[in-house]
PDB file of C-alpha atoms in Angstrom:
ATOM      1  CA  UNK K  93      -0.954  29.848  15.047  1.00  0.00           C
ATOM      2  CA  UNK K  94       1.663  32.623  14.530  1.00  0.00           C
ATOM      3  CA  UNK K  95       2.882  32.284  11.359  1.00  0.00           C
ATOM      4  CA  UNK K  96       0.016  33.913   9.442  1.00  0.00           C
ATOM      5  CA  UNK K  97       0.028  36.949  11.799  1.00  0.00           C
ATOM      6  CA  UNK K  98       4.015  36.584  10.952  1.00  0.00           C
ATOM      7  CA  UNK K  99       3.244  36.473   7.080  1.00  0.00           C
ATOM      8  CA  UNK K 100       1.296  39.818   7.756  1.00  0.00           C
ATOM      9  CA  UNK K 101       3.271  42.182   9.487  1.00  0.00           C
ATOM     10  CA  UNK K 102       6.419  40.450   7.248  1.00  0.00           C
ATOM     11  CA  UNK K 103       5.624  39.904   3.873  1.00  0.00           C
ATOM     12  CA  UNK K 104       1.821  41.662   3.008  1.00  0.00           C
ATOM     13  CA  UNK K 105       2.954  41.632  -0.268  1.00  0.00           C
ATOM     14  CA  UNK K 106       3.737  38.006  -0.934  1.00  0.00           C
ATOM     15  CA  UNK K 107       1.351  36.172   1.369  1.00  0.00           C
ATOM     16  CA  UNK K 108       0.471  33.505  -0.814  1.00  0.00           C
ATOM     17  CA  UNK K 109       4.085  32.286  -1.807  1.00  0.00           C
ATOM     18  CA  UNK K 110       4.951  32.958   1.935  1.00  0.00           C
ATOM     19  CA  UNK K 111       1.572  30.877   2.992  1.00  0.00           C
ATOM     20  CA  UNK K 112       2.654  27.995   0.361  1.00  0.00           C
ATOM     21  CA  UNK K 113       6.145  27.829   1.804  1.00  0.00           C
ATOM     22  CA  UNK K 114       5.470  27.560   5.378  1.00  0.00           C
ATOM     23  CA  UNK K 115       2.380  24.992   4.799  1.00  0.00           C
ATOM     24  CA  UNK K 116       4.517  22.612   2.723  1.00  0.00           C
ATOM     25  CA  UNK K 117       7.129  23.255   5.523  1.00  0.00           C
ATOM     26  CA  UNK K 118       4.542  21.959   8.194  1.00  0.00           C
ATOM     27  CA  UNK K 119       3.341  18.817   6.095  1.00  0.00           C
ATOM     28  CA  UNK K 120       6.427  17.902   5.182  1.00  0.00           C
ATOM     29  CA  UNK K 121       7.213  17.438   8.907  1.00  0.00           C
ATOM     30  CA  UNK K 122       3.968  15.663   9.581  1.00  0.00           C
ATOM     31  CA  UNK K 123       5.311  13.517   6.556  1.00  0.00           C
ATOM     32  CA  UNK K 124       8.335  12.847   8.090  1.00  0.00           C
ATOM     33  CA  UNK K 125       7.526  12.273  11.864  1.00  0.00           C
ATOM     34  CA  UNK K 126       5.008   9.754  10.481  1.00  0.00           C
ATOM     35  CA  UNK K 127       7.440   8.023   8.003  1.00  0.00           C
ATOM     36  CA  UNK K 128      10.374   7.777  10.059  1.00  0.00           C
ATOM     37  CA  UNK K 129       8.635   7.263  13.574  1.00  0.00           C
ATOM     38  CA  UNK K 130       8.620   3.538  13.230  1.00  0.00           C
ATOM     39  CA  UNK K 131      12.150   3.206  11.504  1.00  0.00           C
ATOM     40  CA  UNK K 132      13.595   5.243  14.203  1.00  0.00           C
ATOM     41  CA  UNK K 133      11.778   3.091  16.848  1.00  0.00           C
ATOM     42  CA  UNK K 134      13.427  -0.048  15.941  1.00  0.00           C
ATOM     43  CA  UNK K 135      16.626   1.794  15.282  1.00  0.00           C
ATOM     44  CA  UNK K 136      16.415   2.720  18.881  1.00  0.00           C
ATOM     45  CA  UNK K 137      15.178   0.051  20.504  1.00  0.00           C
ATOM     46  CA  UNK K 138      12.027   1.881  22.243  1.00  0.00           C
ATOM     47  CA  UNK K 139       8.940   3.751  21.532  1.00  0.00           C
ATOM     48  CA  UNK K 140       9.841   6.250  24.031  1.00  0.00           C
ATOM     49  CA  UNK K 141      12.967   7.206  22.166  1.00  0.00           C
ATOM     50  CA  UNK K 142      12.156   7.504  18.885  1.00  0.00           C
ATOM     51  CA  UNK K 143       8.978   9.929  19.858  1.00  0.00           C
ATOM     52  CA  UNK K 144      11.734  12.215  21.749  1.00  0.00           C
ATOM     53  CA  UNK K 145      13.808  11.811  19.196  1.00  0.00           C
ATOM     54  CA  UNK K 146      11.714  14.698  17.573  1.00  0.00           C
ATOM     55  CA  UNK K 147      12.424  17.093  20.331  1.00  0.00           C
ATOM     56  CA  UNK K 148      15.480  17.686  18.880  1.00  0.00           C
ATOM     57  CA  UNK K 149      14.379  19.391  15.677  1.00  0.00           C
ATOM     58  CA  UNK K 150      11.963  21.480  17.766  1.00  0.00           C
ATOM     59  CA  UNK K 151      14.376  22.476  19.708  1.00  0.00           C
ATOM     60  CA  UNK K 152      16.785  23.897  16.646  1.00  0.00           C
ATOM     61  CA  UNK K 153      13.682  25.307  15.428  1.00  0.00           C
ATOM     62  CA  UNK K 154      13.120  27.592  18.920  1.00  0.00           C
ATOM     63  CA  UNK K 155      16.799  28.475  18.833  1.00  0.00           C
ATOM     64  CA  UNK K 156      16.920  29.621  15.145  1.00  0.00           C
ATOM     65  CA  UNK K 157      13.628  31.359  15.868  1.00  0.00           C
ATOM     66  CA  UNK K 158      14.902  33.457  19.056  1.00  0.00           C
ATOM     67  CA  UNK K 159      18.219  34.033  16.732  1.00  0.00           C
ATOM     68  CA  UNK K 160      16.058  35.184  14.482  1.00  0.00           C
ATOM     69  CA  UNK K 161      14.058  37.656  16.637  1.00  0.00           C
ATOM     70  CA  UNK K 162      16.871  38.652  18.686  1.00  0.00           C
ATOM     71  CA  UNK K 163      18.825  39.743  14.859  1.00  0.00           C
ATOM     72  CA  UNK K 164      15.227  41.551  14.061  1.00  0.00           C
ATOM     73  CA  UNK K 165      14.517  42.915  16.995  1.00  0.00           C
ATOM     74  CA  UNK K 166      17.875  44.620  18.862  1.00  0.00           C
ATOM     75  CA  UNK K 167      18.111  45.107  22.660  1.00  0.00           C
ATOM     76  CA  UNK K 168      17.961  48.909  22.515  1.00  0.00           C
ATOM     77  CA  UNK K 169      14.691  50.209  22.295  1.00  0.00           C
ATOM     78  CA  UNK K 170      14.465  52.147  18.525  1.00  0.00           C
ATOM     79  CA  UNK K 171      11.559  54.848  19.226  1.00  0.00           C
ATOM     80  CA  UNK K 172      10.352  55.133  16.015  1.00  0.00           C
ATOM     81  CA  UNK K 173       9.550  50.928  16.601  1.00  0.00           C
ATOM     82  CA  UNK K 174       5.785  50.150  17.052  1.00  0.00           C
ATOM     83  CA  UNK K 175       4.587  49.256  20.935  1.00  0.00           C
ATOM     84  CA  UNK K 176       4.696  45.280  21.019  1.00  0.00           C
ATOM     85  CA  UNK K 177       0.894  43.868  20.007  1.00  0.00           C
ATOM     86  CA  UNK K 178      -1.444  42.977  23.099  1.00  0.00           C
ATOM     87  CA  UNK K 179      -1.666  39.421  23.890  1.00  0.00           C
ATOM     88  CA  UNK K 180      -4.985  37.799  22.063  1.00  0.00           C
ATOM     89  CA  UNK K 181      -7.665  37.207  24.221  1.00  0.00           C
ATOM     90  CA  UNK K 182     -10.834  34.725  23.387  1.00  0.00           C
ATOM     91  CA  UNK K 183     -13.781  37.642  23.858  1.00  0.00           C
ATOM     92  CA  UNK K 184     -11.256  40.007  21.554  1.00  0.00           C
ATOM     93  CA  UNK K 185     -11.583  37.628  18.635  1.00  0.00           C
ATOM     94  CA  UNK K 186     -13.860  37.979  15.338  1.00  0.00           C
ATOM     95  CA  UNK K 187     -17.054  35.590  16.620  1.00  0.00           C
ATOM     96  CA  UNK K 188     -19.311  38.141  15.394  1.00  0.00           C
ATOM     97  CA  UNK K 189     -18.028  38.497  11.347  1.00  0.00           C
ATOM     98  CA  UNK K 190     -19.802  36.213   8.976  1.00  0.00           C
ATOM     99  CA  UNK K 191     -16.173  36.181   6.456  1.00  0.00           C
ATOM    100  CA  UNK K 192     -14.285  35.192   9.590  1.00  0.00           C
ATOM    101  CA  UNK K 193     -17.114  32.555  10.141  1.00  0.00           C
ATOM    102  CA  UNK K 194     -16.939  31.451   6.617  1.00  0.00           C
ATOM    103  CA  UNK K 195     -13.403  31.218   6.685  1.00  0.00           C
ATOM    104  CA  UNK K 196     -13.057  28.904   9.295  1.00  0.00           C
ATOM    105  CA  UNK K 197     -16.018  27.005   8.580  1.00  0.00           C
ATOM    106  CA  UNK K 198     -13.896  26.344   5.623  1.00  0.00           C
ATOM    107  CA  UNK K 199     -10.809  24.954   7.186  1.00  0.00           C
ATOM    108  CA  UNK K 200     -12.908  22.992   9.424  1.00  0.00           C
ATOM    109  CA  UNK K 201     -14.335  20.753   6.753  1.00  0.00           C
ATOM    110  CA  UNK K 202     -11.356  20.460   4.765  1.00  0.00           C
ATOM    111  CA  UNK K 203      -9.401  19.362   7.877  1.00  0.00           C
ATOM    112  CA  UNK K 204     -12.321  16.615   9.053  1.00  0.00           C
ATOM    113  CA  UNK K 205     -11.672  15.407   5.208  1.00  0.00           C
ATOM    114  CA  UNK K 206      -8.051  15.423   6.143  1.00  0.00           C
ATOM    115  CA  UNK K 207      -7.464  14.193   9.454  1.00  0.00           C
ATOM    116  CA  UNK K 208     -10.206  11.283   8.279  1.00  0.00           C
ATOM    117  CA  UNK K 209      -8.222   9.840   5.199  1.00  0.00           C
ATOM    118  CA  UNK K 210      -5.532  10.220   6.729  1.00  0.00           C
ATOM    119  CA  UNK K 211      -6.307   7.951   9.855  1.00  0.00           C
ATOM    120  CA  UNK K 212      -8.439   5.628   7.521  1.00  0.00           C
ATOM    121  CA  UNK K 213      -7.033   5.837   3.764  1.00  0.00           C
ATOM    122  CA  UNK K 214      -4.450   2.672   4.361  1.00  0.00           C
ATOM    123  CA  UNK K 215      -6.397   0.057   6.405  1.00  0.00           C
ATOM    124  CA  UNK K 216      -8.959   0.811   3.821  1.00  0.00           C
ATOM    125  CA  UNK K 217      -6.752  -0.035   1.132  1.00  0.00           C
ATOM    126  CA  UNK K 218      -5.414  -2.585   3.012  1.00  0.00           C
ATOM    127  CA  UNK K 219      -9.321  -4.501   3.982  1.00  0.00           C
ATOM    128  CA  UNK K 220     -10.184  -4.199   0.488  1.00  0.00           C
ATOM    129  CA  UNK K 221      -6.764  -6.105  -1.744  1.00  0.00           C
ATOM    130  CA  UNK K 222      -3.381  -4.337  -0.665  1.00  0.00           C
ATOM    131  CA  UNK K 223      -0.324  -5.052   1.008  1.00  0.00           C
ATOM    132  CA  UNK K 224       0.510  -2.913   4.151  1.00  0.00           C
ATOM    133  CA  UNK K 225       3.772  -1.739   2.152  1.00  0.00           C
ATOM    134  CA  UNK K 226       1.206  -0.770  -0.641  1.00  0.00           C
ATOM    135  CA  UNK K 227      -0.963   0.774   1.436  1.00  0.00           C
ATOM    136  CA  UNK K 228       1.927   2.694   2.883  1.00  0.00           C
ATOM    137  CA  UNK K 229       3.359   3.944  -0.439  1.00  0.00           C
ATOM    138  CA  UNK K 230      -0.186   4.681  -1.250  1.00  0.00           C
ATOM    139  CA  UNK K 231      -0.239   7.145   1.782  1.00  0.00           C
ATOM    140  CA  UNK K 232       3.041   8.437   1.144  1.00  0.00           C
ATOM    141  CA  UNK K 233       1.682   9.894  -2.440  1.00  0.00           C
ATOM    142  CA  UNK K 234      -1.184  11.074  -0.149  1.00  0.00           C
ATOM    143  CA  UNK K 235       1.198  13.213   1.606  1.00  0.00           C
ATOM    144  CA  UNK K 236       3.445  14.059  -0.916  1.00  0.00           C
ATOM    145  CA  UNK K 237       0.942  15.297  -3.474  1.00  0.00           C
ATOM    146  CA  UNK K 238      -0.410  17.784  -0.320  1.00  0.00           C
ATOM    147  CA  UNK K 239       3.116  19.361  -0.037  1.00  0.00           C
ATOM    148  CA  UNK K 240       2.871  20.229  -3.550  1.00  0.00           C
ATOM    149  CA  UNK K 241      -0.158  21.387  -4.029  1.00  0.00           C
ATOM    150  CA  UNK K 242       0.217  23.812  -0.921  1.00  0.00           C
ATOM    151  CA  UNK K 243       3.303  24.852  -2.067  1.00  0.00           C
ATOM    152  CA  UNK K 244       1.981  26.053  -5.569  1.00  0.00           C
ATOM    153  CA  UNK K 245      -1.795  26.702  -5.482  1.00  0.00           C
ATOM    154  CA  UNK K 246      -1.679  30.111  -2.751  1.00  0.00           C
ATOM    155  CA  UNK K 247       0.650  31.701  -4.959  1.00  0.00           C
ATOM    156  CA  UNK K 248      -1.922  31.002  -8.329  1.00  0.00           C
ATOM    157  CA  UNK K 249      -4.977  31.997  -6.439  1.00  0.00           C
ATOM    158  CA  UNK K 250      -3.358  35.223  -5.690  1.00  0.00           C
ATOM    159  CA  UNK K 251      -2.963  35.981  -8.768  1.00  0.00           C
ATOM    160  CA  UNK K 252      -5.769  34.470 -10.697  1.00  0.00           C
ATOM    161  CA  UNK K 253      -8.707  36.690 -10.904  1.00  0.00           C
ATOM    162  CA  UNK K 254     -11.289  34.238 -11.171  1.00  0.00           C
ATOM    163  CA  UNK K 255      -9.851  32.888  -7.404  1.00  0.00           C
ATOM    164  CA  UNK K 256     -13.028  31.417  -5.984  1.00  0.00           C
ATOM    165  CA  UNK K 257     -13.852  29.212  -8.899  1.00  0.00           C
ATOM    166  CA  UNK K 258     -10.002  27.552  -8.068  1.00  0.00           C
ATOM    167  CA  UNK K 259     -11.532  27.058  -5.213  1.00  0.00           C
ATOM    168  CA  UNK K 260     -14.504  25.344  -5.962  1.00  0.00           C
ATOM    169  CA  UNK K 261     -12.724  23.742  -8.245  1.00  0.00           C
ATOM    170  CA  UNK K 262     -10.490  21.859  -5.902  1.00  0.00           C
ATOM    171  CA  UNK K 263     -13.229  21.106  -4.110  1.00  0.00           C
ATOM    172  CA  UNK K 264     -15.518  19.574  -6.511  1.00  0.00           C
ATOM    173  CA  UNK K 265     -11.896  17.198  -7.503  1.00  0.00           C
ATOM    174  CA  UNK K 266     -11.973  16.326  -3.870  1.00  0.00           C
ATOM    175  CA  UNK K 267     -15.622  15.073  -3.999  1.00  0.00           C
ATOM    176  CA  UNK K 268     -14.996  12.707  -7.068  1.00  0.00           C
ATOM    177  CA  UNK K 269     -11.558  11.307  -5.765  1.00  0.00           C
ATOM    178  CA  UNK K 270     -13.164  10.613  -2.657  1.00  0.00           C
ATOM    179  CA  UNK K 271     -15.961   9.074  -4.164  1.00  0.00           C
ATOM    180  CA  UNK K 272     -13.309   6.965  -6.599  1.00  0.00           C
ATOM    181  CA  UNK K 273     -11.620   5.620  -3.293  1.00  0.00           C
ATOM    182  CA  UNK K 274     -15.026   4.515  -2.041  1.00  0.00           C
ATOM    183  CA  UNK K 275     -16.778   2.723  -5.151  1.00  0.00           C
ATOM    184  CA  UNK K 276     -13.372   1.971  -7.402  1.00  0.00           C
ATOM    185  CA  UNK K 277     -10.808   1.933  -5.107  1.00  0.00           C
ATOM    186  CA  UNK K 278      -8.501  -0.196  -7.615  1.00  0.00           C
ATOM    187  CA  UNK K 279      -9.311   2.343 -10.606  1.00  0.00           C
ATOM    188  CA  UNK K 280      -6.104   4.470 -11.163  1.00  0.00           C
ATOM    189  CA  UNK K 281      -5.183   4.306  -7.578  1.00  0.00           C
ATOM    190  CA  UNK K 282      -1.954   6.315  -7.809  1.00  0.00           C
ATOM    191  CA  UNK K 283      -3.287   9.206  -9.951  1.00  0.00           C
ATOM    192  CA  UNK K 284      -6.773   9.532  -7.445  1.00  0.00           C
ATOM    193  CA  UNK K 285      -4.645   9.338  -4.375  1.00  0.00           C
ATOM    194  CA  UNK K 286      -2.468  11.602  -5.864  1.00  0.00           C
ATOM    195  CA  UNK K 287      -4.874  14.193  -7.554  1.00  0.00           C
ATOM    196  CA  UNK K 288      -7.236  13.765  -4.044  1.00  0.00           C
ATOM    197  CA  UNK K 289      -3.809  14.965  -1.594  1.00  0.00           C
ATOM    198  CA  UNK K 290      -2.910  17.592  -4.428  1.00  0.00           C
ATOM    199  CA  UNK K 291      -6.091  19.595  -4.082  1.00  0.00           C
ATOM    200  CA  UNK K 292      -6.688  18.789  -0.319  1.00  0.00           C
ATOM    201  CA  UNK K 293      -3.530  20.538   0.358  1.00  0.00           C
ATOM    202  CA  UNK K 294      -4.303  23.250  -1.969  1.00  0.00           C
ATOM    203  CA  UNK K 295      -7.136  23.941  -0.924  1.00  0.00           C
ATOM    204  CA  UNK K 296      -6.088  24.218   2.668  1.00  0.00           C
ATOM    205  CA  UNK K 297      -3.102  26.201   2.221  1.00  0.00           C
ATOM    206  CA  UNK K 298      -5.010  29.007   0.031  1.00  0.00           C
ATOM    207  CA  UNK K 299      -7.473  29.055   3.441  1.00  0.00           C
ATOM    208  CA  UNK K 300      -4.660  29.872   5.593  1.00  0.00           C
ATOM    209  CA  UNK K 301      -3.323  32.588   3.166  1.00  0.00           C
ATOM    210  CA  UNK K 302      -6.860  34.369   4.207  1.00  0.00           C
ATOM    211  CA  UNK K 303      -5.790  34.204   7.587  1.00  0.00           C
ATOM    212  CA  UNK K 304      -2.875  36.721   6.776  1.00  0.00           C
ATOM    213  CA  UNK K 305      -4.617  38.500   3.649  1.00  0.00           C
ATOM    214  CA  UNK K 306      -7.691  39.761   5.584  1.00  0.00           C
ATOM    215  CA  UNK K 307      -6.321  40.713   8.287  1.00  0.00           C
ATOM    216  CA  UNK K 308      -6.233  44.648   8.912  1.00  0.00           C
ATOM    217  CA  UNK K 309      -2.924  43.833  10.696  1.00  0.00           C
ATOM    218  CA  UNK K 310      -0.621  41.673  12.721  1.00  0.00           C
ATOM    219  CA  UNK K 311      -2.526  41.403  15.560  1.00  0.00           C
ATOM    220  CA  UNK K 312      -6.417  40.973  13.742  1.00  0.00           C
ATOM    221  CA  UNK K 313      -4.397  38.005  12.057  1.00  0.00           C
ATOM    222  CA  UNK K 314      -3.367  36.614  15.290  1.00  0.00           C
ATOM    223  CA  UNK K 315      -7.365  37.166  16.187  1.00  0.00           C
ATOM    224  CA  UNK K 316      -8.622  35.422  13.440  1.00  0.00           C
ATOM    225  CA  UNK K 317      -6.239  33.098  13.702  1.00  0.00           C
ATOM    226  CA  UNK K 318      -7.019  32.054  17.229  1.00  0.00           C
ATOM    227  CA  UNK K 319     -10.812  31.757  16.268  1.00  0.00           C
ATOM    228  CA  UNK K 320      -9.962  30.061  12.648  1.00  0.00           C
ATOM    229  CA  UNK K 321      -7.375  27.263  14.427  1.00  0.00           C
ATOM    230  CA  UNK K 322      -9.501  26.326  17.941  1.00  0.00           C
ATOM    231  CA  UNK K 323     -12.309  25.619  15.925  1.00  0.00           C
ATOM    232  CA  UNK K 324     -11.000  24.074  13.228  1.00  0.00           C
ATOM    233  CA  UNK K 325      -8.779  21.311  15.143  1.00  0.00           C
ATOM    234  CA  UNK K 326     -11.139  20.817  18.034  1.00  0.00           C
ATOM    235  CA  UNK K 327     -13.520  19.819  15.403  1.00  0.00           C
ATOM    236  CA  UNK K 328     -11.533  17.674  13.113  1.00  0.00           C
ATOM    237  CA  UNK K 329     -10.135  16.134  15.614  1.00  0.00           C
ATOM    238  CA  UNK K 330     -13.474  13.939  16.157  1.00  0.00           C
ATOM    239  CA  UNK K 331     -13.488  12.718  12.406  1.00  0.00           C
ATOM    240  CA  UNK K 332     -10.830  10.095  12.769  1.00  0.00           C
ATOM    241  CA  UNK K 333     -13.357   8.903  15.697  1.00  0.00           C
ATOM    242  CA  UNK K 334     -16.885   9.167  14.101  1.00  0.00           C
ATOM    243  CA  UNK K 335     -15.220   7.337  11.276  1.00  0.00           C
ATOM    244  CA  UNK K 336     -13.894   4.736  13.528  1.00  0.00           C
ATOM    245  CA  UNK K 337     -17.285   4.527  15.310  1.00  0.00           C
ATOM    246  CA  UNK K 338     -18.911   3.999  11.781  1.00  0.00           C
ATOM    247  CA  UNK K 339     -17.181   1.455  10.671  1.00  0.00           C
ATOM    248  CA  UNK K 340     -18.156  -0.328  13.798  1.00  0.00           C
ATOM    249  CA  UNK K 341     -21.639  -0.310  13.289  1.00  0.00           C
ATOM    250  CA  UNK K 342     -21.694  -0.536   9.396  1.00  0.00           C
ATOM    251  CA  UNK K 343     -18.578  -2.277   8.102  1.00  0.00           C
ATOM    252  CA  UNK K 344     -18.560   0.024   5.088  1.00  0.00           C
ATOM    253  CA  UNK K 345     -15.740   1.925   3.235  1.00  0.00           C
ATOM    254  CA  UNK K 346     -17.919   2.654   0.793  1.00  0.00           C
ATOM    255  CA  UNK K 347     -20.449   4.584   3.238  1.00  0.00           C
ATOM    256  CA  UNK K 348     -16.773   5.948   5.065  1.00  0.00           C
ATOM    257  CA  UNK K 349     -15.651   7.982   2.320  1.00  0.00           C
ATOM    258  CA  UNK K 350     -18.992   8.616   1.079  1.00  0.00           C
ATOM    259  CA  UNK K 351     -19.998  10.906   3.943  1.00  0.00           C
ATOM    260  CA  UNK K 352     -16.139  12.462   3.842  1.00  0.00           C
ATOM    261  CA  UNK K 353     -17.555  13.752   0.079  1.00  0.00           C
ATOM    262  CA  UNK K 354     -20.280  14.874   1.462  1.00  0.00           C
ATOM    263  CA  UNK K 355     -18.641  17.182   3.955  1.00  0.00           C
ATOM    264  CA  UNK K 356     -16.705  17.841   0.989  1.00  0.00           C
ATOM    265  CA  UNK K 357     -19.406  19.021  -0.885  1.00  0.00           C
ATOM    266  CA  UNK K 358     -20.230  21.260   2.737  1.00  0.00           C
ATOM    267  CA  UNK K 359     -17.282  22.907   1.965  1.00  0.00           C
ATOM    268  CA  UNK K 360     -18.530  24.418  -1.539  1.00  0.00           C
ATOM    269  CA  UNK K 361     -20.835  26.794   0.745  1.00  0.00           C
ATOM    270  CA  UNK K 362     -18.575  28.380   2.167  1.00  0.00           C
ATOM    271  CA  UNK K 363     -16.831  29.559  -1.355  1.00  0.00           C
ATOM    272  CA  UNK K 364     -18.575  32.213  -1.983  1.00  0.00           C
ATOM    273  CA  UNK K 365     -17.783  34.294   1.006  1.00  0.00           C
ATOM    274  CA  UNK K 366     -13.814  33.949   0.281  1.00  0.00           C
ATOM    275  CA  UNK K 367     -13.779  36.922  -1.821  1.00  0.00           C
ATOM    276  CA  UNK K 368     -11.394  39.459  -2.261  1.00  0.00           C
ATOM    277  CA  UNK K 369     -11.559  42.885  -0.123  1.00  0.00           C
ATOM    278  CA  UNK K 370     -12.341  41.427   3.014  1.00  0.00           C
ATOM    279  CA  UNK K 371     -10.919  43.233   5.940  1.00  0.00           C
ATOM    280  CA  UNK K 372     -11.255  41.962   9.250  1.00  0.00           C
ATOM    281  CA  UNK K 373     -10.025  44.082  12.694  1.00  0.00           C
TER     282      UNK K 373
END
């Protein structure tokens, strides 16, 4: 949750290649944790051991981040140096800006599509002809195709000037790849899977770059932030389970995904309110 606030007060005048960068960063890691977790685990010997095993790259990460701050940021105190931003409280944060409420309206749906496929896309590949390795490879594309789609599509919306029609554009590919992996799941698997995790990831990296771009400064992205992230995970965090829950009751793939393109399709509401010019204290 700091990064975009970081990508503001850092680099206002490259936020979507910054965005890109740091969002490929972050699924790349979720890539890798879920890759290696198993390989490690019978490397090790334990469960236990293989999940701390990824305290270790945390840990770098906090050191070269202090390094980092402590190199930006010297002991003496420079006068001319802005006061350090207030801490973000929850009453202090946007809940009364319809952009701010479009924005992570946005996220939200695009993560429930996420979080979703990505708890569900293999054992549904897997029920209906694959091989578990297939399945996995399958997912691995998933994942892969995200990564580059995050790290290139920010940096064209910010310079395209028809940006909300990319946009709805890589939302209306969502809806038909997730409609392909319900009805014709065995139709041109590899180029749906990977066309579905190119424009998921795209679509939620150029979000996040609003997180930084709208933001009057630092701290209103840290605001916005806040609001934009607590909503958004709280939420998507109960897709994986509603899925779950329906395919319980209905034993149905087909009706799975199905709904996942319609919140898909919930998304495209929210598009037009992602314009340009939107400043938000």
């Amino acid at each position: 949750g700091l990064v975009p606030s970081v990508v503001r007060e850092q680099l206002p005048t490259k936020v979507g290649m910054a965005t890109g960068l740091w969002t490929a960063a972050m699924m790349t890691g979720a890539a890798l944790g879920g890759a290696l977790t198993v390989p490690l685990a019978e490397a090790f010997g334990s469960w236990q051991a293989a999940l701390a095993f990824w305290s270790v790259p945390a840990a770098l990460a906090l050191v070269v981040w202090i390094l980092v701050e402590e190199k930006g940021h010297p002991a003496v105190a420079d006068p001319g140096r802005p006061a350090a931003r207030p801490a973000v409280h929850i009453k202090d944060l946007p809940w009364r800006s319809r952009p701010a409420w479009a924005l992570t309206a946005y996220l939200t749906l695009n993560s429930i599509v996420f979080y979703t496929a990505l708890a569900w896309m293999a054992p549904s590949y897997v029920d209906r002809g694959l091989t578990q390795a297939d399945a996995g490879v399958v997912l691995g594309i998933f994942t892969a195709s995200q990564v580059v789609g995050a790290l290139v599509m920010p940096l064209v919306a910010e310079r395209s000037r028809a940006r909300r029609t990319i946009y709805a554009i890589t939302v209306g590919i969502v809806i038909v790849a997730l409609l392909a992996i319900a009805f014709v799941p065995g139709t041109l698997t590899v180029l749906v899977v990977a066309t579905f995790g190119l424009t998921l990831g795209a679509g939620f990296a150029m979000g996040l770059a609003l997180l930084s771009e709208w933001a009057v400064d630092p701290s209103a992205s840290a605001r916005l932030t806040a609001m934009a992230f607590s909503v958004t995970y709280m939420t998507a965090a109960l897709g994986p389970i509603i899925a779950g829950g329906l395919l319980d009751l209905f034993d149905s793939w087909q009706l799975t995904f199905s709904l996942l393109a319609v919140v898909a399709l919930l998304q495209l509401a929210t598009v037009p309110a992602l314009r340009r010019g939107v400043r938000i204290g």
